[in-house]
Short mmCIF file of C-alpha atoms in Angstrom, two decimals:
data_model
loop_
_atom_site.label_atom_id
_atom_site.label_comp_id
_atom_site.label_asym_id
_atom_site.label_seq_id
_atom_site.Cartn_x
_atom_site.Cartn_y
_atom_site.Cartn_z
CA MET X 1 -37.17 56.12 -76.70
CA ASN X 2 -40.14 58.46 -76.81
CA ALA X 3 -41.57 56.05 -79.86
CA PHE X 4 -40.78 52.95 -77.67
CA GLU X 5 -42.53 54.14 -74.65
CA ASN X 6 -45.19 55.24 -76.73
CA LEU X 7 -45.46 51.73 -77.93
CA VAL X 8 -45.45 50.26 -74.78
CA ASN X 9 -47.95 52.20 -73.23
CA SER X 10 -50.54 51.77 -76.15
CA ILE X 11 -50.08 48.08 -75.66
CA ASN X 12 -50.71 48.18 -72.12
CA THR X 13 -53.42 50.64 -72.75
CA VAL X 14 -55.53 47.89 -74.73
CA MET X 15 -53.90 44.81 -72.22
CA TRP X 16 -55.12 46.67 -68.88
CA ASN X 17 -57.16 49.97 -69.58
CA TYR X 18 -59.56 48.48 -71.59
CA ASN X 19 -59.49 45.29 -69.30
CA LEU X 20 -58.80 42.74 -72.18
CA ILE X 21 -56.67 40.49 -69.68
CA VAL X 22 -59.34 41.09 -67.06
CA VAL X 23 -61.95 39.51 -69.45
CA LEU X 24 -59.95 36.89 -70.49
CA LEU X 25 -58.80 35.39 -66.97
CA VAL X 26 -62.34 35.82 -65.75
CA VAL X 27 -64.09 34.29 -68.42
CA SER X 28 -61.20 31.29 -68.32
CA GLY X 29 -62.36 31.04 -64.97
CA ILE X 30 -65.89 30.83 -65.07
CA ILE X 31 -65.34 27.88 -68.16
CA PHE X 32 -62.83 26.34 -65.97
CA THR X 33 -65.02 25.87 -62.66
CA VAL X 34 -67.93 24.39 -64.99
CA LYS X 35 -65.72 22.20 -66.77
CA THR X 36 -64.26 20.88 -63.25
CA ARG X 37 -67.74 21.14 -61.56
CA GLY X 38 -65.88 23.85 -59.29
CA VAL X 39 -63.32 21.48 -58.19
CA GLN X 40 -62.13 24.32 -55.70
CA PHE X 41 -65.56 24.30 -53.90
CA ARG X 42 -66.17 20.27 -53.74
CA LEU X 43 -62.87 19.23 -52.86
CA LEU X 44 -61.36 22.08 -50.70
CA ALA X 45 -61.10 20.26 -47.49
CA HIS X 46 -59.35 17.54 -49.61
CA MET X 47 -56.85 20.24 -50.95
CA CYS X 48 -56.00 21.08 -47.38
CA GLN X 49 -55.64 17.38 -46.44
CA LEU X 50 -52.76 17.22 -49.09
CA LEU X 51 -50.90 20.26 -48.04
CA MET X 52 -50.40 18.12 -44.65
CA GLU X 53 -49.26 15.27 -46.56
CA LYS X 54 -45.50 13.83 -45.50
CA THR X 55 -43.65 13.37 -49.10
CA LYS X 56 -40.38 11.73 -48.80
CA VAL X 57 -38.15 12.81 -51.79
CA GLY X 58 -34.74 12.64 -53.43
CA LYS X 59 -32.00 15.46 -52.79
CA ASN X 60 -32.60 17.00 -55.94
CA GLU X 61 -36.32 16.68 -55.50
CA VAL X 62 -39.24 18.87 -54.57
CA SER X 63 -42.22 17.95 -52.61
CA SER X 64 -45.66 18.90 -53.03
CA PHE X 65 -45.35 21.22 -50.28
CA GLN X 66 -42.46 22.66 -51.13
CA ALA X 67 -43.81 23.40 -54.43
CA PHE X 68 -46.72 24.99 -52.84
CA CYS X 69 -44.23 27.00 -50.78
CA ILE X 70 -42.49 28.34 -54.27
CA SER X 71 -45.66 29.21 -55.82
CA THR X 72 -47.02 30.92 -52.95
CA ALA X 73 -44.07 32.86 -52.81
CA SER X 74 -44.13 34.25 -55.54
CA ARG X 75 -48.07 35.15 -55.28
CA VAL X 76 -47.64 36.98 -51.81
CA GLY X 77 -45.89 39.60 -52.43
CA VAL X 78 -46.16 43.42 -52.80
CA GLY X 79 -49.29 43.19 -54.45
CA ASN X 80 -50.79 41.70 -51.29
CA LEU X 81 -49.93 44.87 -49.34
CA VAL X 82 -50.03 48.03 -51.85
CA GLY X 83 -52.05 46.18 -54.10
CA VAL X 84 -54.89 45.79 -51.85
CA VAL X 85 -54.26 49.26 -50.50
CA ALA X 86 -54.65 50.57 -53.88
CA ALA X 87 -58.14 48.52 -54.67
CA VAL X 88 -59.90 49.87 -51.36
CA SER X 89 -58.50 53.52 -51.71
CA VAL X 90 -59.97 53.11 -55.48
CA GLY X 91 -62.65 50.88 -55.57
CA GLY X 92 -63.34 51.40 -51.94
CA PRO X 93 -64.79 48.43 -49.31
CA GLY X 94 -67.01 46.50 -52.08
CA SER X 95 -63.54 46.00 -54.25
CA VAL X 96 -62.90 43.22 -51.46
CA PHE X 97 -66.09 41.15 -52.59
CA TRP X 98 -65.04 41.47 -56.09
CA MET X 99 -61.13 40.03 -55.14
CA TRP X 100 -62.59 37.08 -53.24
CA VAL X 101 -65.25 36.37 -56.51
CA VAL X 102 -61.93 36.59 -58.85
CA ALA X 103 -59.84 34.25 -56.72
CA LEU X 104 -62.62 31.62 -56.04
CA LEU X 105 -63.29 31.64 -60.22
CA ASN X 106 -59.67 31.54 -60.96
CA ALA X 107 -58.75 28.62 -58.45
CA SER X 108 -60.05 26.48 -61.13
CA THR X 109 -57.23 28.11 -63.63
CA ALA X 110 -54.48 27.58 -61.41
CA PHE X 111 -55.62 24.04 -60.95
CA ILE X 112 -55.54 23.72 -65.09
CA GLU X 113 -52.62 25.42 -66.17
CA SER X 114 -50.62 23.59 -63.02
CA THR X 115 -52.05 19.97 -63.94
CA ILE X 116 -51.53 20.51 -67.94
CA ALA X 117 -48.00 21.21 -66.87
CA ILE X 118 -47.32 18.15 -64.77
CA LEU X 119 -48.58 16.29 -67.74
CA HIS X 120 -46.14 17.71 -69.99
CA ARG X 121 -42.95 18.32 -68.03
CA GLU X 122 -39.57 16.72 -68.52
CA LYS X 123 -36.86 15.14 -66.21
CA ASP X 124 -34.06 17.43 -65.20
CA PRO X 125 -30.87 15.53 -66.01
CA LYS X 126 -29.58 16.77 -62.57
CA GLY X 127 -32.59 15.41 -60.80
CA GLY X 128 -36.39 16.10 -60.45
CA TYR X 129 -38.37 17.54 -63.09
CA ARG X 130 -38.78 20.82 -65.04
CA GLY X 131 -41.69 21.95 -66.99
CA GLY X 132 -44.17 25.09 -67.21
CA ALA X 133 -45.86 27.30 -69.85
CA PRO X 134 -43.32 27.09 -72.71
CA TYR X 135 -42.96 23.07 -72.43
CA PHE X 136 -46.54 22.11 -72.53
CA ILE X 137 -46.73 24.72 -75.39
CA GLN X 138 -43.96 22.75 -77.07
CA LYS X 139 -45.04 19.14 -76.33
CA GLY X 140 -48.95 19.72 -76.35
CA LEU X 141 -49.33 22.03 -79.43
CA ASP X 142 -46.05 21.72 -80.90
CA ILE X 143 -45.13 25.10 -80.91
CA LYS X 144 -41.90 25.84 -79.81
CA TRP X 145 -41.54 29.46 -81.02
CA LEU X 146 -44.55 30.17 -79.11
CA GLY X 147 -43.05 28.52 -75.92
CA VAL X 148 -39.57 30.72 -76.94
CA LEU X 149 -41.94 34.01 -76.66
CA PHE X 150 -43.40 33.14 -73.38
CA VAL X 151 -39.97 32.77 -71.56
CA ILE X 152 -38.91 36.27 -73.26
CA PHE X 153 -42.21 38.07 -72.10
CA ALA X 154 -41.37 36.15 -68.85
CA ILE X 155 -37.89 37.99 -68.51
CA ILE X 156 -39.13 41.27 -69.37
CA CYS X 157 -42.03 41.11 -66.57
CA TRP X 158 -39.59 39.72 -64.26
CA GLY X 159 -37.03 42.22 -64.93
CA GLY X 160 -39.77 45.12 -63.58
CA VAL X 161 -41.22 43.09 -60.77
CA PHE X 162 -37.53 43.16 -59.34
CA GLN X 163 -37.22 46.77 -59.58
CA VAL X 164 -40.98 47.65 -58.09
CA ILE X 165 -40.13 45.15 -55.21
CA SER X 166 -36.80 46.51 -54.39
CA ASN X 167 -38.80 50.42 -54.52
CA SER X 168 -41.41 49.15 -52.37
CA VAL X 169 -38.84 47.89 -49.66
CA THR X 170 -36.22 50.91 -49.86
CA GLU X 171 -39.05 53.16 -49.40
CA SER X 172 -40.56 51.41 -46.75
CA PHE X 173 -37.66 51.09 -44.52
CA ASN X 174 -36.69 54.90 -45.37
CA THR X 175 -39.93 55.47 -43.99
CA ALA X 176 -40.12 53.10 -40.51
CA PHE X 177 -35.93 53.42 -39.79
CA GLY X 178 -34.89 56.64 -41.90
CA PHE X 179 -32.08 53.91 -43.53
CA ASP X 180 -31.08 55.52 -46.65
CA THR X 181 -32.59 53.82 -49.68
CA ASN X 182 -29.01 53.23 -51.27
CA ASN X 183 -27.99 51.36 -48.48
CA THR X 184 -31.26 49.21 -48.25
CA ALA X 185 -30.79 48.57 -51.88
CA LEU X 186 -27.21 46.80 -51.15
CA VAL X 187 -28.31 44.68 -48.26
CA LEU X 188 -31.20 43.19 -50.39
CA VAL X 189 -28.92 42.43 -53.04
CA VAL X 190 -26.28 40.97 -50.84
CA LEU X 191 -28.83 38.57 -49.40
CA SER X 192 -30.29 37.79 -52.25
CA ALA X 193 -26.95 37.03 -53.97
CA GLY X 194 -26.14 34.87 -50.68
CA VAL X 195 -29.22 32.69 -51.69
CA LEU X 196 -28.83 32.92 -55.40
CA PHE X 197 -25.50 31.52 -55.88
CA GLY X 198 -25.78 29.00 -53.43
CA ASN X 199 -25.94 25.46 -54.04
CA ARG X 200 -28.98 24.29 -56.42
CA ASN X 201 -31.95 23.49 -53.69
CA LYS X 202 -30.99 26.83 -51.79
CA ILE X 203 -34.08 28.93 -53.07
CA VAL X 204 -36.35 25.89 -52.09
CA LYS X 205 -35.07 25.44 -48.63
CA VAL X 206 -35.19 29.16 -47.79
CA LEU X 207 -38.85 29.15 -49.16
CA ASP X 208 -39.54 25.95 -47.39
CA LYS X 209 -39.33 27.81 -43.68
CA LEU X 210 -39.74 31.38 -45.00
CA VAL X 211 -42.96 31.16 -46.55
CA PRO X 212 -44.85 29.53 -43.66
CA PHE X 213 -43.17 31.69 -41.27
CA MET X 214 -44.43 35.00 -42.91
CA ALA X 215 -47.59 34.02 -43.53
CA VAL X 216 -48.42 33.02 -39.84
CA LEU X 217 -46.45 35.88 -38.44
CA TYR X 218 -48.93 38.31 -40.72
CA LEU X 219 -51.95 36.45 -40.22
CA GLY X 220 -51.49 36.23 -36.18
CA ILE X 221 -51.26 40.05 -35.89
CA VAL X 222 -53.99 40.62 -38.30
CA THR X 223 -56.17 37.95 -36.50
CA TYR X 224 -55.62 40.11 -33.35
CA ILE X 225 -56.47 43.42 -34.86
CA ILE X 226 -59.51 41.44 -35.93
CA ILE X 227 -60.47 40.16 -32.75
CA LYS X 228 -59.38 43.82 -30.85
CA ASN X 229 -62.08 45.18 -33.01
CA LEU X 230 -64.72 42.52 -33.47
CA GLY X 231 -67.69 44.66 -32.50
CA LEU X 232 -66.68 46.63 -35.71
CA MET X 233 -66.35 43.54 -38.31
CA ALA X 234 -70.17 43.13 -38.75
CA ASP X 235 -70.26 46.97 -39.92
CA THR X 236 -67.03 46.31 -42.05
CA MET X 237 -68.64 43.20 -43.89
CA SER X 238 -71.58 44.89 -44.43
CA ASP X 239 -70.05 47.63 -46.35
CA ILE X 240 -68.45 45.30 -48.59
CA PHE X 241 -71.48 43.82 -49.44
CA LYS X 242 -73.35 47.02 -49.86
CA HIS X 243 -70.67 48.93 -51.68
CA ALA X 244 -70.28 45.40 -53.99
CA PHE X 245 -73.88 45.90 -55.22
CA GLY X 246 -74.45 49.50 -54.11
CA ILE X 247 -77.55 51.40 -55.98
CA LYS X 248 -75.63 54.36 -54.54
CA GLN X 249 -72.23 53.15 -56.64
CA PHE X 250 -74.36 52.12 -59.73
CA LEU X 251 -76.10 55.61 -59.75
CA GLY X 252 -73.11 57.51 -59.69
CA GLY X 253 -71.37 55.54 -62.02
CA SER X 254 -68.63 53.99 -60.16
CA LEU X 255 -69.77 50.42 -59.61
CA GLY X 256 -67.50 49.54 -62.56
CA SER X 257 -64.81 51.19 -60.62
CA VAL X 258 -65.37 49.12 -57.90
CA VAL X 259 -65.97 46.01 -59.72
CA MET X 260 -62.51 46.23 -61.94
CA GLU X 261 -60.04 47.54 -58.71
CA GLY X 262 -61.38 44.43 -56.87
CA VAL X 263 -60.75 41.99 -60.00
CA LYS X 264 -57.81 43.58 -61.17
CA ARG X 265 -56.19 43.45 -57.79
CA GLY X 266 -57.07 40.03 -57.53
CA LEU X 267 -55.44 38.49 -60.39
CA PHE X 268 -52.45 40.98 -59.81
CA SER X 269 -52.05 39.31 -56.84
CA ASN X 270 -52.66 35.55 -57.24
CA GLU X 271 -51.23 35.26 -60.50
CA ALA X 272 -53.47 32.26 -61.89
CA GLY X 273 -53.46 32.03 -65.66
CA SER X 274 -50.06 33.67 -66.06
CA GLY X 275 -48.12 30.78 -66.41
CA SER X 276 -45.65 31.60 -63.69
CA ALA X 277 -47.11 28.87 -60.88
CA PRO X 278 -46.86 26.24 -63.42
CA CYS X 279 -43.25 26.07 -63.15
CA ALA X 280 -43.16 25.39 -59.55
CA ALA X 281 -45.65 22.68 -60.09
CA ALA X 282 -44.19 21.38 -62.85
CA ALA X 283 -41.04 20.37 -60.43
CA ALA X 284 -43.04 18.72 -57.38
CA GLU X 285 -42.61 14.97 -57.32
CA VAL X 286 -46.41 13.67 -56.76
CA GLU X 287 -47.77 10.18 -57.34
CA HIS X 288 -50.64 12.09 -59.62
CA PRO X 289 -51.07 15.38 -61.94
CA ALA X 290 -54.24 16.60 -60.24
CA LYS X 291 -52.82 16.27 -56.61
CA GLN X 292 -50.74 19.07 -57.41
CA GLY X 293 -53.09 21.05 -59.55
CA LEU X 294 -55.25 20.89 -56.22
CA ILE X 295 -52.68 22.09 -54.02
CA GLN X 296 -51.90 24.92 -56.56
CA ALA X 297 -55.57 26.00 -56.76
CA LEU X 298 -55.37 26.40 -52.76
CA GLY X 299 -52.39 28.64 -53.15
CA VAL X 300 -54.96 30.88 -54.99
CA LEU X 301 -57.08 30.80 -52.25
CA VAL X 302 -54.51 31.23 -49.66
CA ASP X 303 -53.40 34.36 -51.08
CA THR X 304 -56.19 36.30 -51.84
CA VAL X 305 -59.00 34.79 -49.61
CA LEU X 306 -56.59 35.03 -46.53
CA ILE X 307 -53.75 37.44 -47.22
CA CYS X 308 -55.50 39.83 -49.34
CA SER X 309 -58.34 40.14 -47.06
CA ALA X 310 -56.19 40.48 -43.92
CA THR X 311 -54.56 43.48 -45.45
CA ALA X 312 -58.16 44.81 -46.51
CA PHE X 313 -59.41 44.59 -43.13
CA VAL X 314 -56.63 46.15 -41.51
CA ILE X 315 -57.24 49.16 -43.90
CA LEU X 316 -60.93 49.36 -43.55
CA LEU X 317 -61.22 48.95 -39.69
CA SER X 318 -58.78 51.60 -39.40
CA LYS X 319 -61.14 53.81 -41.38
CA GLY X 320 -61.51 57.42 -40.31
CA HIS X 321 -58.17 57.21 -38.38
CA ILE X 322 -55.62 57.65 -41.04
CA THR X 323 -54.56 60.63 -42.60
CA GLU X 324 -56.47 61.94 -45.54
CA GLY X 325 -54.37 61.77 -48.82
CA SER X 326 -52.22 58.88 -47.33
CA GLY X 327 -51.85 56.21 -50.16
CA GLY X 328 -49.79 53.29 -51.01
CA MET X 329 -47.34 51.79 -48.02
CA THR X 330 -48.04 54.91 -46.06
CA LEU X 331 -51.56 54.35 -45.76
CA LEU X 332 -50.85 50.64 -44.58
CA GLN X 333 -47.93 51.87 -42.09
CA GLU X 334 -50.66 54.33 -40.78
CA ALA X 335 -53.61 51.95 -40.31
CA PHE X 336 -50.97 49.48 -38.52
CA ARG X 337 -49.58 52.21 -36.40
CA TYR X 338 -53.27 53.21 -35.56
CA GLN X 339 -54.00 49.44 -34.49
CA VAL X 340 -51.09 48.49 -32.74
CA GLY X 341 -49.05 51.40 -32.16
CA GLU X 342 -45.51 52.96 -33.36
CA TRP X 343 -44.19 48.99 -33.79
CA GLY X 344 -46.91 49.02 -36.29
CA VAL X 345 -44.56 50.91 -39.15
CA ILE X 346 -42.05 48.87 -38.42
CA PHE X 347 -43.92 45.61 -38.49
CA THR X 348 -45.40 46.73 -42.07
CA ALA X 349 -41.58 47.25 -43.39
CA VAL X 350 -40.56 43.72 -42.09
CA ILE X 351 -43.25 41.99 -43.35
CA LEU X 352 -42.92 43.73 -46.91
CA PHE X 353 -39.17 42.60 -46.77
CA LEU X 354 -39.99 39.01 -46.11
CA PHE X 355 -42.81 39.26 -48.58
CA SER X 356 -40.73 40.47 -51.25
CA PHE X 357 -37.88 38.31 -50.59
CA SER X 358 -39.65 35.39 -51.14
CA THR X 359 -41.11 36.82 -54.44
CA ILE X 360 -37.54 37.05 -55.54
CA LEU X 361 -36.75 33.80 -54.47
CA GLY X 362 -39.72 32.33 -55.73
CA ILE X 363 -39.26 34.32 -59.33
CA SER X 364 -35.71 32.89 -59.50
CA PHE X 365 -36.75 29.53 -59.24
CA TYR X 366 -39.54 30.23 -62.10
CA ALA X 367 -36.91 31.34 -64.21
CA LYS X 368 -34.55 27.99 -64.02
CA PRO X 369 -36.72 25.94 -66.50
CA ASN X 370 -37.65 28.87 -68.61
CA LEU X 371 -34.16 29.73 -69.36
CA TYR X 372 -33.38 25.79 -70.15
CA PHE X 373 -36.05 25.87 -72.33
CA LEU X 374 -34.07 28.69 -74.51
CA CYS X 375 -30.68 26.72 -73.71
CA GLU X 376 -29.06 23.88 -72.06
CA LYS X 377 -26.26 25.88 -71.16
CA GLU X 378 -25.36 27.20 -67.60
CA TRP X 379 -24.56 30.59 -68.95
CA PRO X 380 -27.86 31.88 -68.86
CA GLN X 381 -28.57 30.74 -65.49
CA GLU X 382 -25.73 32.71 -64.00
CA LEU X 383 -26.49 35.64 -66.39
CA PHE X 384 -30.21 35.93 -65.27
CA LYS X 385 -28.47 36.01 -61.31
CA VAL X 386 -26.70 39.35 -62.15
CA PHE X 387 -29.67 40.61 -64.44
CA THR X 388 -31.50 40.16 -60.93
CA LEU X 389 -29.15 41.72 -58.45
CA ILE X 390 -28.74 44.91 -60.96
CA MET X 391 -32.38 45.25 -61.14
CA LEU X 392 -33.05 44.68 -57.47
CA TYR X 393 -30.71 47.73 -56.88
CA TRP X 394 -31.44 49.91 -59.64
CA GLY X 395 -35.28 49.77 -58.62
CA GLY X 396 -34.23 50.40 -54.93
CA ILE X 397 -32.08 53.64 -55.31
CA ARG X 398 -34.55 55.24 -58.16
CA GLN X 399 -38.35 54.61 -59.71
CA ASN X 400 -37.97 53.84 -63.50
CA TYR X 401 -41.72 54.16 -65.05
CA LEU X 402 -40.49 52.76 -68.34
CA VAL X 403 -39.63 49.44 -66.73
CA TRP X 404 -42.28 49.16 -64.34
CA ASN X 405 -44.59 49.84 -67.65
CA LEU X 406 -42.20 46.88 -69.27
CA ALA X 407 -43.36 44.54 -66.58
CA ASP X 408 -47.33 45.33 -67.11
CA LEU X 409 -46.35 44.51 -70.77
CA GLY X 410 -44.41 41.44 -70.03
CA LEU X 411 -47.33 40.11 -67.41
CA GLY X 412 -49.85 40.67 -69.83
CA LEU X 413 -48.34 39.08 -72.97
CA MET X 414 -47.11 35.87 -70.86
CA THR X 415 -50.91 35.59 -69.77
CA ILE X 416 -52.08 35.41 -73.54
CA VAL X 417 -49.53 33.26 -74.70
CA ASN X 418 -50.18 30.87 -71.60
CA MET X 419 -53.59 30.85 -72.19
CA ILE X 420 -53.21 30.05 -76.01
CA GLY X 421 -51.43 26.87 -74.36
CA VAL X 422 -53.61 26.17 -71.60
CA PHE X 423 -57.35 26.16 -73.71
CA PRO X 424 -56.49 23.36 -76.07
CA LEU X 425 -55.12 21.02 -73.41
CA THR X 426 -57.51 21.65 -70.99
CA SER X 427 -59.66 18.27 -72.01
CA LYS X 428 -56.28 16.59 -70.52
CA ALA X 429 -56.27 17.87 -67.14
CA ILE X 430 -60.38 17.39 -66.82
CA GLU X 431 -59.38 13.48 -67.87
CA SER X 432 -56.64 13.56 -65.37
CA LEU X 433 -59.26 15.25 -62.39
CA LYS X 434 -61.86 12.15 -63.60
CA GLU X 435 -59.28 9.60 -63.17
CA TYR X 436 -57.94 11.07 -59.73
CA GLU X 437 -61.62 11.62 -58.36
CA ALA X 438 -62.32 7.87 -59.47
CA ARG X 439 -59.19 6.22 -58.14
CA PHE X 440 -59.07 8.35 -54.90
CA PHE X 441 -62.72 8.74 -54.02
CA ASP X 442 -65.15 6.39 -56.19
CA LYS X 443 -64.16 3.17 -53.88
#
């Protein structure tokens, strides 16, 4: 086992500690931003309009808005809370600026990969569509074995993510309510099983209601905190920009840490480039591939620029009033306690549960087309549901650092495979964008 752990750690060191994945995704974001002529900036208002459009879909079909909710459910999770706390704790206020930069750049990556996914999707025999990275790798590049590798890496990643999510939930409920971690893990497993083993569209229906509710709830409370501390916001924004480019940080050698923490957390949170969200995009019933690509680009901005920023502001506005040495969910709970009172601790536990539960359902939706890519039979689908519940329970009662490291390994490898598929097919997404703009704007 030690040899295996050492191998996992060595590969993770190359991908994450030496910033291979970070460089890959940042460079990709820059290239795609240039190639799309800054689509995420030029068509931002149009993206928001598209999200509000009413779409009629069949019983087994997924609307454009529902696909947005599914991908947002997966993006908005523990990373928006604990991940942002880690970025601010290690990189300081300046890391928030670099989180914004990477989100703005990688919104173009989300557009490209999602549009490609729709262009190479296939009809689901049970209704609707299915697609994603393995499908466009096979159909666009004719390399099926690479698509199979993507699915394997994704399953490894998702198993670890389930454990991290569950552990964060049980620990936060233990802090807020004193609940036994074993009991909380069991409740999470039962609730998840109720949705996973329900009818085929239950995940979509739950996320359709849950994602807007939890986002509005969280942003509403944070907006109250910002208004309450309006007098401090100018100094907070000044701190963010000062530390992002600070001479002091540069001379002290910590500027690199500020930049990399912000970049890493932004990438981890919004998932652009990892190949996950295209599974949701491919399922959407839309009149043009670029339309869903635009909506997925908006999802990256909602995740990082809105929700991650909300968490960062709560932490920064509470600076000097939080117990020294606090970290992770404890630090966030202490910040909310200071801002809104004792119920702030309960609120953070509840919001973490909602974010985490939505992520579990989002990943479970992603798993379906990926597993069908491997095998058309139903038993792998049922086996994955059981695997999900086991991982949730196991993660809830104990920390398993090997499994957590495997999550990093899976995420890094699936990102590399996804981008191998995306780059050669980029021109098709650009053509689709040009055609879309000619049809809807050049009139």
